Amino acid sequence: MKVILLEDVKALGKKGDLVEVNNGYARNFILPKKLGVEATGKNINDLKLQKAHQDKVAAEQLAAAKALAEDLAEKSVEVKMKVGEGGKTFGAISTKEIAAAAKEQLDMELDKKKISVDEPIKSLGVHNVKIKLHPKVTATLKVKVSEM
């Protein structure tokens, strides 16, 4: 029997896959637990329409992420840091502080978990920070660290 999976089933397939299973396995396990539906003509057409819609939404999200990456490349944020004698800094700039500065100065919501800093920012000056906007798109934001 052919079945369209509604959820991931271990050792069988992922959500949306069309798989061939034994009649008893389908009737006694997959269908009663609503892990899948029988692959009728209507259900197969619905699956095709769902996949087309998901592809369209994914393409729109990718385009939006690319546009945002280009926008972020031109912008920068300024973060102030406490400095002691001889230009020695106290602590480091965190991703939380960078996200807060971006919200305040650029009016952009950036997730602190998506911001990656190669090495801790412990010095004054301009630093480049990578922001993962999409699995295929990474933007660079300039962070100017100045004295308080």
Short mmCIF file of C-alpha atoms in Angstrom, two decimals:
data_model
loop_
_atom_site.label_atom_id
_atom_site.label_comp_id
_atom_site.label_asym_id
_atom_site.label_seq_id
_atom_site.Cartn_x
_atom_site.Cartn_y
_atom_site.Cartn_z
CA MET A 1 0.00 0.00 0.00
CA LYS A 2 1.28 3.49 -0.83
CA VAL A 3 1.13 6.00 2.02
CA ILE A 4 1.89 9.73 2.27
CA LEU A 5 3.59 10.46 5.59
CA LEU A 6 2.18 13.30 7.70
CA GLU A 7 5.04 13.12 10.22
CA ASP A 8 8.59 11.79 10.29
CA VAL A 9 8.58 8.02 10.92
CA LYS A 10 11.86 6.46 12.01
CA ALA A 11 13.31 4.00 9.47
CA LEU A 12 10.52 4.80 6.99
CA GLY A 13 10.73 8.40 5.80
CA LYS A 14 10.22 12.08 6.43
CA LYS A 15 7.07 14.17 6.43
CA GLY A 16 5.62 14.49 2.93
CA ASP A 17 7.32 11.37 1.53
CA LEU A 18 5.38 8.86 -0.56
CA VAL A 19 6.35 5.38 0.68
CA GLU A 20 5.32 1.78 0.00
CA VAL A 21 4.48 -0.24 3.13
CA ASN A 22 2.75 -3.54 3.92
CA ASN A 23 -1.05 -3.37 4.13
CA GLY A 24 -1.10 -4.54 7.75
CA TYR A 25 1.54 -2.00 8.85
CA ALA A 26 -0.43 0.79 7.21
CA ARG A 27 -3.83 -0.27 8.58
CA ASN A 28 -2.65 -1.15 12.11
CA PHE A 29 0.05 1.43 12.79
CA ILE A 30 0.39 4.34 10.37
CA LEU A 31 -3.26 5.19 9.66
CA PRO A 32 -4.67 4.81 13.23
CA LYS A 33 -1.87 6.92 14.73
CA LYS A 34 -2.39 9.54 12.00
CA LEU A 35 1.25 9.28 10.91
CA GLY A 36 0.14 9.08 7.29
CA VAL A 37 -2.75 8.90 4.85
CA GLU A 38 -3.47 6.53 1.99
CA ALA A 39 -2.00 7.76 -1.32
CA THR A 40 -5.18 8.38 -3.30
CA GLY A 41 -5.28 10.68 -6.32
CA LYS A 42 -6.70 13.56 -4.28
CA ASN A 43 -4.11 13.18 -1.51
CA ILE A 44 -1.24 13.06 -4.03
CA ASN A 45 -2.51 16.28 -5.68
CA ASP A 46 -2.81 17.94 -2.26
CA LEU A 47 0.79 16.90 -1.51
CA LYS A 48 2.00 18.42 -4.80
CA LEU A 49 0.17 21.69 -4.06
CA GLN A 50 1.63 21.81 -0.53
CA LYS A 51 5.17 21.24 -1.83
CA ALA A 52 4.73 23.94 -4.48
CA HIS A 53 3.50 26.38 -1.82
CA GLN A 54 6.41 25.52 0.50
CA ASP A 55 8.91 26.04 -2.34
CA LYS A 56 7.37 29.43 -3.13
CA VAL A 57 7.50 30.53 0.53
CA ALA A 58 11.11 29.33 0.85
CA ALA A 59 12.12 31.31 -2.25
CA GLU A 60 10.45 34.44 -0.85
CA GLN A 61 12.23 34.03 2.49
CA LEU A 62 15.58 33.57 0.73
CA ALA A 63 15.04 36.73 -1.35
CA ALA A 64 14.08 38.71 1.76
CA ALA A 65 17.17 37.46 3.61
CA LYS A 66 19.43 38.44 0.69
CA ALA A 67 17.90 41.93 0.59
CA LEU A 68 18.38 42.32 4.36
CA ALA A 69 22.00 41.14 4.06
CA GLU A 70 22.71 43.82 1.44
CA ASP A 71 21.04 46.42 3.67
CA LEU A 72 23.06 45.35 6.73
CA ALA A 73 26.37 45.43 4.81
CA GLU A 74 26.02 49.21 4.42
CA LYS A 75 25.07 49.90 8.05
CA SER A 76 26.92 49.91 11.34
CA VAL A 77 26.09 50.13 15.03
CA GLU A 78 28.01 51.82 17.82
CA VAL A 79 28.53 50.16 21.18
CA LYS A 80 30.14 51.93 24.12
CA MET A 81 32.58 50.13 26.41
CA LYS A 82 34.20 51.04 29.72
CA VAL A 83 37.91 51.79 29.35
CA GLY A 84 40.50 52.14 32.09
CA GLU A 85 43.96 53.63 32.19
CA GLY A 86 46.15 53.08 29.15
CA GLY A 87 43.18 52.15 26.92
CA LYS A 88 42.62 48.83 28.71
CA THR A 89 39.02 47.62 28.34
CA PHE A 90 36.83 45.95 30.94
CA GLY A 91 35.06 42.82 29.76
CA ALA A 92 33.87 42.13 26.22
CA ILE A 93 30.97 43.10 23.98
CA SER A 94 28.32 40.36 23.95
CA THR A 95 25.93 39.40 21.18
CA LYS A 96 23.10 40.59 23.43
CA GLU A 97 24.58 44.09 23.48
CA ILE A 98 25.02 44.06 19.69
CA ALA A 99 21.38 42.98 19.19
CA ALA A 100 20.18 45.72 21.59
CA ALA A 101 22.27 48.35 19.77
CA ALA A 102 20.87 47.23 16.40
CA LYS A 103 17.30 47.49 17.73
CA GLU A 104 17.93 50.94 19.20
CA GLN A 105 20.02 52.49 16.40
CA LEU A 106 18.81 50.70 13.25
CA ASP A 107 15.32 49.68 14.44
CA MET A 108 16.04 46.06 13.40
CA GLU A 109 15.21 42.95 15.38
CA LEU A 110 18.25 40.67 15.31
CA ASP A 111 18.31 37.41 17.24
CA LYS A 112 21.33 37.30 19.55
CA LYS A 113 21.68 33.56 18.89
CA LYS A 114 22.11 34.21 15.15
CA ILE A 115 24.97 36.69 15.74
CA SER A 116 28.39 35.07 15.72
CA VAL A 117 31.59 36.69 16.93
CA ASP A 118 34.80 34.90 15.87
CA GLU A 119 36.74 36.08 18.90
CA PRO A 120 35.52 38.17 21.85
CA ILE A 121 35.41 41.91 21.14
CA LYS A 122 37.71 43.35 23.80
CA SER A 123 39.22 46.33 22.00
CA LEU A 124 38.11 49.70 20.67
CA GLY A 125 37.65 50.19 16.93
CA VAL A 126 35.57 48.67 14.16
CA HIS A 127 34.82 44.93 14.18
CA ASN A 128 32.91 42.83 11.64
CA VAL A 129 30.25 40.54 13.06
CA LYS A 130 28.50 37.78 11.10
CA ILE A 131 24.73 37.36 11.33
CA LYS A 132 23.05 34.20 10.04
CA LEU A 133 19.79 35.39 8.48
CA HIS A 134 18.95 32.20 6.57
CA PRO A 135 20.63 28.80 6.20
CA LYS A 136 22.06 30.03 2.87
CA VAL A 137 22.58 33.73 3.73
CA THR A 138 25.06 35.26 6.16
CA ALA A 139 25.32 39.04 6.54
CA THR A 140 28.15 41.16 7.93
CA LEU A 141 27.50 44.07 10.29
CA LYS A 142 30.10 46.61 11.34
CA VAL A 143 30.27 47.22 15.08
CA LYS A 144 32.07 50.38 16.18
CA VAL A 145 33.32 50.06 19.75
CA SER A 146 33.97 53.39 21.41
CA GLU A 147 34.90 54.63 24.86
CA MET A 148 32.20 55.44 27.40
#
